Each structure stands twice: as structure tokens, then as C-alpha cells.
Amino acid sequence: MKRIWMCLALMLSTASQAAPPIPYAFGVLNHRSLQSTAAYWNPILNYVSARSGVPLELHIGRTANETTDRVVAGQLDFAYTNHLFTPKRDQLGWRVLARQDTQGIRGQVVVLDSSPIKTLQELTGKSVAFANPYGFTGYYVPMDTLLRAGVKVSPVFAGNQEAAMGQLMSGQVEAAGVNHQVMADFAQRRALKYRVLAESEPYFDLAVMASPRVSAADGEKIRQAFVSMAHDPEGLRVLQRAAQSLGLSKARGFVVADDRDYSNYRNFFKHTQVPVNE
């Protein structure tokens, strides 16, 4: 009997050792379709998981709103987002680890190049597409610009950035409030000509963020894996393939960032004329 118990204990111990660790849930704010978002991010997260030794699993809501709601509900461990700098969400304690290495993003109000509309004032009473009521450069910033110009429009929420751009392209709306980088990428792929009626100051791109329940050690491993990608031949190939999946001309790596880099987001929310959806 003693031998049987010893064998059972050994079997249980071996099974326990062989069981893979449960991956952290990594949410990505979906500016694009679910398929495009997954095609871009799955290879990146596979690389980061392998390099860091901290397993990550991609989680995407049907809309950017839903992804953000999952963060707020405590269902995600990491997130690539800029939706957590509103006053209430800022209190959740998420911390910035890294950001994409770009010149920053701007909110724009755009129309088709063929549109007769030349000024913001001509949009009064018109339909304007936005990504969703949580979007920063895809809603808050361009809507704030319109309100400060005394222009009241009829907002149409498309679900994500590219869906809003699609509505503009098809003529369903007269204008769109957009992230300038996503708009430029979309226009390049679709050979779409558009005009910018207004543009904001630059804000740092979306941040890779960690939940307060993620240990500092695991957070640092993830940070280092992201920022090393562009300097590692294998990591660079992953970034290049990811960029190609979206038709981007250049791969975008990651750099170290912290909460201070996003102070102008917080300042915006202190002074915006747009009611904050939290």
C-alpha cells in the first residue's frame, strides 16, 4: 500500500510539473477588424512570450468598448490601450511599460477630398463617424475640437477606427473623427484621398500596460521583451511580417515608457468639453 501511495504521489507531482502555466490575458484595443488585429498581434505576443518566459494570450472584444470594459472588469492582465487615462480608470492602478516607437498620434477631423466641405463650421448638423464613445483620438479629441469651434454634429459610432473610415469612404457620413496614423494607413491601402479640416497636438501612441495584480518582475520581463524586438533579428522579422499583414510600409517597434509620458492625456480629460464616458 505504501508503494502504491508513493507511485500516486510521484504521478501527481510529475503531472503538476508538466502542466503549462496559465497565460496572462493580453487585451488589444481594436482599431481594426478582429481578423486584422489578430493577424498583427498574435505573432508579436508569441515572440514576447517566448523571449520573456511569461506566457501571453491575445484577448479582443468585439469592439474597442468591449475590450476596455473587460479591463475595467478585471478580466485582463495586460493591455495595449490609451483608454485608461480618464479620471476614474486612472485610479485602477494600471502601469505603463512600453509604447510603439512612433512620432505620436493626433486626432483629426477629415472629409473626402471630393467633399465640398472646407471648414469645421460647415459640418454643423452633419453626420460624423467616430470609432466609439471611449476612443481618444478617434472620438474625444476630434469631438472636443468641434465643440470648441461651436460646431454641433450628429455622431455615428462605427465600432472601431477603420469601420468609421469605411463609412466616410462609402459616403454614409460627411466626415470622420480619426487617429491620424490609422487614417493614413487605411488611406494608403484603399487609395483613398482625404482632407484634414482640423488636427490636434501629438499624443504618445497606445501603451503596453500591466494590471496592478501582475508582479513587478513579470511586468519587467514583458517590457524588456517588447523593447528588444526591433534590435533582435528574429524580433525584427516578426515586426516586419506583422506590418505587412496590415499593408504598412515600415515595421513599428517598441520603446520603454512610463506613466509620465501620458500626462497630456490626463490633462486633456481635466479640460475637455466632451462628457467623459467611464
mmCIF file of C-alpha atoms in Angstrom:
data_model
loop_
_atom_site.group_PDB
_atom_site.id
_atom_site.type_symbol
_atom_site.label_atom_id
_atom_site.label_comp_id
_atom_site.label_asym_id
_atom_site.label_seq_id
_atom_site.Cartn_x
_atom_site.Cartn_y
_atom_site.Cartn_z
ATOM 1 C CA MET A 1 0.000 0.000 0.000
ATOM 2 C CA LYS A 2 2.853 2.355 0.848
ATOM 3 C CA ARG A 3 4.365 1.732 -2.576
ATOM 4 C CA ILE A 4 1.026 2.493 -4.240
ATOM 5 C CA TRP A 5 0.735 5.820 -2.437
ATOM 6 C CA MET A 6 4.310 6.668 -3.347
ATOM 7 C CA CYS A 7 3.592 5.910 -7.011
ATOM 8 C CA LEU A 8 0.436 8.042 -6.948
ATOM 9 C CA ALA A 9 2.302 10.912 -5.325
ATOM 10 C CA LEU A 10 5.035 10.656 -7.951
ATOM 11 C CA MET A 11 2.476 10.624 -10.764
ATOM 12 C CA LEU A 12 0.680 13.681 -9.365
ATOM 13 C CA SER A 13 3.979 15.518 -8.903
ATOM 14 C CA THR A 14 5.053 14.735 -12.472
ATOM 15 C CA ALA A 15 1.680 15.837 -13.862
ATOM 16 C CA SER A 16 1.868 19.057 -11.885
ATOM 17 C CA GLN A 17 5.356 19.797 -13.187
ATOM 18 C CA ALA A 18 4.328 19.092 -16.774
ATOM 19 C CA ALA A 19 1.284 21.353 -16.700
ATOM 20 C CA PRO A 20 1.964 24.566 -18.653
ATOM 21 C CA PRO A 21 1.482 27.852 -16.804
ATOM 22 C CA ILE A 22 -1.796 29.671 -17.333
ATOM 23 C CA PRO A 23 -1.143 32.525 -19.774
ATOM 24 C CA TYR A 24 -1.838 36.117 -18.885
ATOM 25 C CA ALA A 25 -4.750 37.667 -20.800
ATOM 26 C CA PHE A 26 -3.386 40.423 -23.073
ATOM 27 C CA GLY A 27 -6.089 42.731 -24.414
ATOM 28 C CA VAL A 28 -5.554 44.826 -27.534
ATOM 29 C CA LEU A 29 -7.646 47.882 -28.322
ATOM 30 C CA ASN A 30 -9.061 47.031 -31.715
ATOM 31 C CA HIS A 31 -8.749 49.942 -34.113
ATOM 32 C CA ARG A 32 -9.186 47.494 -36.966
ATOM 33 C CA SER A 33 -11.217 44.357 -37.654
ATOM 34 C CA LEU A 34 -10.829 41.367 -35.339
ATOM 35 C CA GLN A 35 -9.068 39.406 -38.089
ATOM 36 C CA SER A 36 -6.578 42.197 -38.841
ATOM 37 C CA THR A 37 -5.901 42.801 -35.146
ATOM 38 C CA ALA A 38 -5.234 39.094 -34.534
ATOM 39 C CA ALA A 39 -3.003 38.790 -37.613
ATOM 40 C CA TYR A 40 -0.877 41.689 -36.362
ATOM 41 C CA TRP A 41 -0.704 40.886 -32.662
ATOM 42 C CA ASN A 42 -0.573 37.083 -32.360
ATOM 43 C CA PRO A 43 2.973 36.788 -33.810
ATOM 44 C CA ILE A 44 4.165 39.639 -31.587
ATOM 45 C CA LEU A 45 2.714 38.088 -28.438
ATOM 46 C CA ASN A 46 4.132 34.667 -29.378
ATOM 47 C CA TYR A 47 7.577 36.239 -29.650
ATOM 48 C CA VAL A 48 7.245 38.196 -26.395
ATOM 49 C CA SER A 49 6.003 35.083 -24.572
ATOM 50 C CA ALA A 50 8.953 33.016 -25.784
ATOM 51 C CA ARG A 51 11.558 35.696 -25.056
ATOM 52 C CA SER A 52 10.235 36.685 -21.637
ATOM 53 C CA GLY A 53 9.204 33.264 -20.387
ATOM 54 C CA VAL A 54 5.886 34.878 -19.396
ATOM 55 C CA PRO A 55 3.052 33.369 -21.464
ATOM 56 C CA LEU A 56 0.554 35.780 -23.017
ATOM 57 C CA GLU A 57 -2.732 35.111 -24.774
ATOM 58 C CA LEU A 58 -4.455 37.603 -27.073
ATOM 59 C CA HIS A 59 -7.924 38.780 -25.997
ATOM 60 C CA ILE A 60 -10.002 41.085 -28.207
ATOM 61 C CA GLY A 61 -13.539 42.299 -27.600
ATOM 62 C CA ARG A 62 -15.966 42.610 -30.496
ATOM 63 C CA THR A 63 -15.492 46.372 -30.229
ATOM 64 C CA ALA A 64 -12.927 48.633 -28.571
ATOM 65 C CA ASN A 65 -15.589 49.491 -25.955
ATOM 66 C CA GLU A 66 -15.890 45.835 -25.025
ATOM 67 C CA THR A 67 -12.128 45.406 -24.742
ATOM 68 C CA THR A 68 -11.973 48.403 -22.405
ATOM 69 C CA ASP A 69 -14.911 47.100 -20.378
ATOM 70 C CA ARG A 70 -13.006 43.839 -19.869
ATOM 71 C CA VAL A 71 -10.052 45.794 -18.499
ATOM 72 C CA VAL A 72 -12.276 47.687 -16.073
ATOM 73 C CA ALA A 73 -13.973 44.449 -15.010
ATOM 74 C CA GLY A 74 -10.597 42.930 -14.108
ATOM 75 C CA GLN A 75 -10.716 40.271 -16.841
ATOM 76 C CA LEU A 76 -7.383 41.219 -18.436
ATOM 77 C CA ASP A 77 -3.827 41.242 -17.103
ATOM 78 C CA PHE A 78 -2.070 43.302 -19.782
ATOM 79 C CA ALA A 79 -3.469 45.681 -22.356
ATOM 80 C CA TYR A 80 -2.377 47.718 -25.351
ATOM 81 C CA THR A 81 -4.545 50.774 -24.924
ATOM 82 C CA ASN A 82 -4.910 54.505 -24.309
ATOM 83 C CA HIS A 83 -8.349 54.235 -22.686
ATOM 84 C CA LEU A 84 -7.112 54.064 -19.085
ATOM 85 C CA PHE A 85 -6.183 57.709 -18.516
ATOM 86 C CA THR A 86 -9.644 59.058 -17.686
ATOM 87 C CA PRO A 87 -10.010 60.167 -14.044
ATOM 88 C CA LYS A 88 -11.843 57.042 -12.835
ATOM 89 C CA ARG A 89 -9.859 54.489 -14.857
ATOM 90 C CA ASP A 90 -6.627 56.140 -13.792
ATOM 91 C CA GLN A 91 -7.485 55.044 -10.255
ATOM 92 C CA LEU A 92 -7.435 51.369 -11.271
ATOM 93 C CA GLY A 93 -3.665 51.344 -10.872
ATOM 94 C CA TRP A 94 -2.572 50.054 -14.273
ATOM 95 C CA ARG A 95 1.035 50.965 -15.093
ATOM 96 C CA VAL A 96 2.703 51.842 -18.394
ATOM 97 C CA LEU A 97 5.519 49.546 -19.571
ATOM 98 C CA ALA A 98 6.194 50.467 -23.193
ATOM 99 C CA ARG A 99 4.744 52.138 -26.281
ATOM 100 C CA GLN A 100 5.156 51.846 -30.024
ATOM 101 C CA ASP A 101 8.139 53.773 -31.363
ATOM 102 C CA THR A 102 6.348 56.424 -33.402
ATOM 103 C CA GLN A 103 6.224 60.221 -33.535
ATOM 104 C CA GLY A 104 2.904 60.077 -31.686
ATOM 105 C CA ILE A 105 -0.720 60.170 -32.728
ATOM 106 C CA ARG A 106 -3.047 63.077 -33.437
ATOM 107 C CA GLY A 107 -6.803 63.385 -33.547
ATOM 108 C CA GLN A 108 -8.154 64.640 -36.862
ATOM 109 C CA VAL A 109 -11.448 65.675 -38.382
ATOM 110 C CA VAL A 110 -11.327 64.573 -42.020
ATOM 111 C CA VAL A 111 -13.540 64.638 -45.125
ATOM 112 C CA LEU A 112 -13.175 63.047 -48.530
ATOM 113 C CA ASP A 113 -11.009 65.020 -50.902
ATOM 114 C CA SER A 114 -14.018 65.362 -53.184
ATOM 115 C CA SER A 115 -16.220 66.832 -50.429
ATOM 116 C CA PRO A 116 -17.474 70.405 -50.873
ATOM 117 C CA ILE A 117 -16.977 70.966 -47.121
ATOM 118 C CA LYS A 118 -13.990 73.203 -46.456
ATOM 119 C CA THR A 119 -14.356 74.259 -42.803
ATOM 120 C CA LEU A 120 -15.451 72.801 -39.480
ATOM 121 C CA GLN A 121 -18.391 75.206 -39.342
ATOM 122 C CA GLU A 122 -19.844 73.602 -42.473
ATOM 123 C CA LEU A 123 -20.200 70.338 -40.522
ATOM 124 C CA THR A 124 -22.899 71.824 -38.264
ATOM 125 C CA GLY A 125 -25.786 69.372 -38.122
ATOM 126 C CA LYS A 126 -23.937 66.826 -40.293
ATOM 127 C CA SER A 127 -23.263 63.158 -39.540
ATOM 128 C CA VAL A 128 -19.705 62.478 -38.379
ATOM 129 C CA ALA A 129 -18.346 58.962 -37.838
ATOM 130 C CA PHE A 130 -16.278 58.073 -34.769
ATOM 131 C CA ALA A 131 -14.806 54.777 -33.646
ATOM 132 C CA ASN A 132 -16.632 54.507 -30.302
ATOM 133 C CA PRO A 133 -17.513 56.703 -27.301
ATOM 134 C CA TYR A 134 -14.319 55.602 -25.486
ATOM 135 C CA GLY A 135 -11.875 56.439 -28.291
ATOM 136 C CA PHE A 136 -9.262 59.074 -27.517
ATOM 137 C CA THR A 137 -8.029 60.314 -30.889
ATOM 138 C CA GLY A 138 -10.959 58.526 -32.519
ATOM 139 C CA TYR A 139 -13.624 60.423 -30.547
ATOM 140 C CA TYR A 140 -12.707 62.651 -27.600
ATOM 141 C CA VAL A 141 -10.042 64.765 -29.287
ATOM 142 C CA PRO A 142 -11.869 65.488 -32.578
ATOM 143 C CA MET A 143 -15.202 65.962 -30.803
ATOM 144 C CA ASP A 144 -13.577 68.400 -28.377
ATOM 145 C CA THR A 145 -12.206 70.296 -31.379
ATOM 146 C CA LEU A 146 -15.691 70.519 -32.886
ATOM 147 C CA LEU A 147 -17.296 71.673 -29.644
ATOM 148 C CA ARG A 148 -14.643 74.346 -29.078
ATOM 149 C CA ALA A 149 -15.361 75.593 -32.589
ATOM 150 C CA GLY A 150 -19.063 75.826 -31.697
ATOM 151 C CA VAL A 151 -19.971 73.042 -34.120
ATOM 152 C CA LYS A 152 -22.646 70.528 -33.119
ATOM 153 C CA VAL A 153 -22.729 67.341 -35.192
ATOM 154 C CA SER A 154 -24.629 64.046 -35.198
ATOM 155 C CA PRO A 155 -22.106 61.413 -34.009
ATOM 156 C CA VAL A 156 -22.228 57.944 -35.560
ATOM 157 C CA PHE A 157 -20.284 55.242 -33.691
ATOM 158 C CA ALA A 158 -18.956 52.605 -36.064
ATOM 159 C CA GLY A 159 -17.302 50.253 -33.532
ATOM 160 C CA ASN A 160 -13.660 50.735 -34.494
ATOM 161 C CA GLN A 161 -11.449 53.210 -36.343
ATOM 162 C CA GLU A 162 -11.414 51.525 -39.725
ATOM 163 C CA ALA A 163 -15.169 50.980 -39.668
ATOM 164 C CA ALA A 164 -15.613 54.739 -39.193
ATOM 165 C CA MET A 165 -13.257 55.358 -42.100
ATOM 166 C CA GLY A 166 -15.238 52.883 -44.186
ATOM 167 C CA GLN A 167 -18.409 54.866 -43.520
ATOM 168 C CA LEU A 168 -16.644 58.022 -44.675
ATOM 169 C CA MET A 169 -15.338 56.275 -47.778
ATOM 170 C CA SER A 170 -18.791 54.947 -48.706
ATOM 171 C CA GLY A 171 -20.440 58.342 -48.232
ATOM 172 C CA GLN A 172 -22.614 57.305 -45.281
ATOM 173 C CA VAL A 173 -21.265 60.267 -43.283
ATOM 174 C CA GLU A 174 -19.906 63.666 -44.234
ATOM 175 C CA ALA A 175 -16.800 63.497 -42.041
ATOM 176 C CA ALA A 176 -14.935 61.312 -39.549
ATOM 177 C CA GLY A 177 -13.020 61.836 -36.320
ATOM 178 C CA VAL A 178 -9.893 59.710 -36.577
ATOM 179 C CA ASN A 179 -6.467 58.731 -35.292
ATOM 180 C CA HIS A 180 -4.192 60.295 -37.918
ATOM 181 C CA GLN A 181 -1.893 57.259 -38.107
ATOM 182 C CA VAL A 182 -4.672 54.711 -38.611
ATOM 183 C CA MET A 183 -6.300 57.040 -41.145
ATOM 184 C CA ALA A 184 -3.086 57.359 -43.159
ATOM 185 C CA ASP A 185 -2.569 53.570 -43.135
ATOM 186 C CA PHE A 186 -6.174 52.963 -44.212
ATOM 187 C CA ALA A 187 -5.998 55.559 -46.997
ATOM 188 C CA GLN A 188 -2.761 54.099 -48.338
ATOM 189 C CA ARG A 189 -4.245 50.598 -48.578
ATOM 190 C CA ARG A 190 -7.501 51.804 -50.111
ATOM 191 C CA ALA A 191 -6.001 54.508 -52.345
ATOM 192 C CA LEU A 192 -8.328 56.942 -50.599
ATOM 193 C CA LYS A 193 -7.838 60.691 -50.896
ATOM 194 C CA TYR A 194 -8.983 62.816 -47.971
ATOM 195 C CA ARG A 195 -8.553 66.285 -46.491
ATOM 196 C CA VAL A 196 -7.837 67.276 -42.893
ATOM 197 C CA LEU A 197 -10.069 70.027 -41.523
ATOM 198 C CA ALA A 198 -8.514 70.055 -38.062
ATOM 199 C CA GLU A 199 -5.670 68.314 -36.267
ATOM 200 C CA SER A 200 -4.692 68.115 -32.593
ATOM 201 C CA GLU A 201 -1.371 68.285 -30.809
ATOM 202 C CA PRO A 202 0.554 64.978 -30.704
ATOM 203 C CA TYR A 203 -0.002 62.378 -28.004
ATOM 204 C CA PHE A 204 2.168 59.333 -27.422
ATOM 205 C CA ASP A 205 0.909 56.180 -29.108
ATOM 206 C CA LEU A 206 -1.010 53.483 -27.254
ATOM 207 C CA ALA A 207 0.728 51.982 -24.236
ATOM 208 C CA VAL A 208 1.513 48.420 -23.244
ATOM 209 C CA MET A 209 0.115 48.404 -19.710
ATOM 210 C CA ALA A 210 0.080 45.959 -16.811
ATOM 211 C CA SER A 211 -2.625 45.339 -14.240
ATOM 212 C CA PRO A 212 -1.667 46.020 -10.608
ATOM 213 C CA ARG A 213 -2.041 42.300 -9.920
ATOM 214 C CA VAL A 214 0.847 41.498 -12.316
ATOM 215 C CA SER A 215 4.107 41.254 -10.395
ATOM 216 C CA ALA A 216 6.820 43.824 -10.985
ATOM 217 C CA ALA A 217 9.143 41.013 -12.088
ATOM 218 C CA ASP A 218 6.774 39.695 -14.760
ATOM 219 C CA GLY A 219 5.976 43.218 -15.893
ATOM 220 C CA GLU A 220 9.666 43.990 -16.366
ATOM 221 C CA LYS A 221 10.226 40.771 -18.331
ATOM 222 C CA ILE A 222 7.396 41.732 -20.674
ATOM 223 C CA ARG A 223 8.709 45.290 -21.009
ATOM 224 C CA GLN A 224 12.206 44.108 -21.955
ATOM 225 C CA ALA A 225 10.897 41.573 -24.464
ATOM 226 C CA PHE A 226 8.848 44.241 -26.239
ATOM 227 C CA VAL A 227 11.593 46.880 -26.386
ATOM 228 C CA SER A 228 14.225 44.365 -27.552
ATOM 229 C CA MET A 229 12.189 43.195 -30.565
ATOM 230 C CA ALA A 230 13.480 45.740 -33.077
ATOM 231 C CA HIS A 231 17.096 45.014 -32.038
ATOM 232 C CA ASP A 232 16.835 41.239 -32.406
ATOM 233 C CA PRO A 233 16.876 39.756 -35.951
ATOM 234 C CA GLU A 234 14.075 37.324 -35.155
ATOM 235 C CA GLY A 235 12.037 40.000 -33.394
ATOM 236 C CA LEU A 236 12.502 42.396 -36.286
ATOM 237 C CA ARG A 237 11.270 39.756 -38.724
ATOM 238 C CA VAL A 238 8.166 39.306 -36.571
ATOM 239 C CA LEU A 239 7.529 43.056 -36.586
ATOM 240 C CA GLN A 240 8.032 43.223 -40.353
ATOM 241 C CA ARG A 241 5.612 40.364 -41.008
ATOM 242 C CA ALA A 242 3.089 41.961 -38.665
ATOM 243 C CA ALA A 243 3.406 45.263 -40.533
ATOM 244 C CA GLN A 244 2.969 43.501 -43.867
ATOM 245 C CA SER A 245 -0.262 41.939 -42.609
ATOM 246 C CA LEU A 246 -1.710 45.466 -42.397
ATOM 247 C CA GLY A 247 -0.066 46.743 -45.550
ATOM 248 C CA LEU A 248 2.259 49.031 -43.569
ATOM 249 C CA SER A 249 5.408 50.192 -45.302
ATOM 250 C CA LYS A 250 7.519 50.128 -42.143
ATOM 251 C CA ALA A 251 7.701 47.921 -39.056
ATOM 252 C CA ARG A 252 6.956 49.615 -35.735
ATOM 253 C CA GLY A 253 8.967 48.544 -32.731
ATOM 254 C CA PHE A 254 8.518 49.415 -29.067
ATOM 255 C CA VAL A 255 10.370 51.662 -26.625
ATOM 256 C CA VAL A 256 10.367 51.977 -22.851
ATOM 257 C CA ALA A 257 7.645 54.254 -21.481
ATOM 258 C CA ASP A 258 6.126 55.129 -18.125
ATOM 259 C CA ASP A 259 3.090 56.928 -16.733
ATOM 260 C CA ARG A 260 4.680 60.362 -17.070
ATOM 261 C CA ASP A 261 4.632 60.038 -20.866
ATOM 262 C CA TYR A 262 0.839 60.165 -20.758
ATOM 263 C CA SER A 263 0.387 63.283 -18.644
ATOM 264 C CA ASN A 264 -1.135 65.236 -21.560
ATOM 265 C CA TYR A 265 -3.889 62.600 -21.799
ATOM 266 C CA ARG A 266 -4.780 63.248 -18.184
ATOM 267 C CA ASN A 267 -4.592 66.998 -18.708
ATOM 268 C CA PHE A 268 -6.922 66.703 -21.692
ATOM 269 C CA PHE A 269 -9.579 64.972 -19.608
ATOM 270 C CA LYS A 270 -9.384 67.709 -16.968
ATOM 271 C CA HIS A 271 -10.349 70.363 -19.518
ATOM 272 C CA THR A 272 -12.307 68.646 -22.293
ATOM 273 C CA GLN A 273 -15.784 69.871 -23.216
ATOM 274 C CA VAL A 274 -16.813 66.306 -24.116
ATOM 275 C CA PRO A 275 -18.685 64.384 -21.389
ATOM 276 C CA VAL A 276 -16.357 61.599 -20.253
ATOM 277 C CA ASN A 277 -17.693 58.052 -20.625
ATOM 278 C CA GLU A 278 -16.286 55.905 -17.828
#
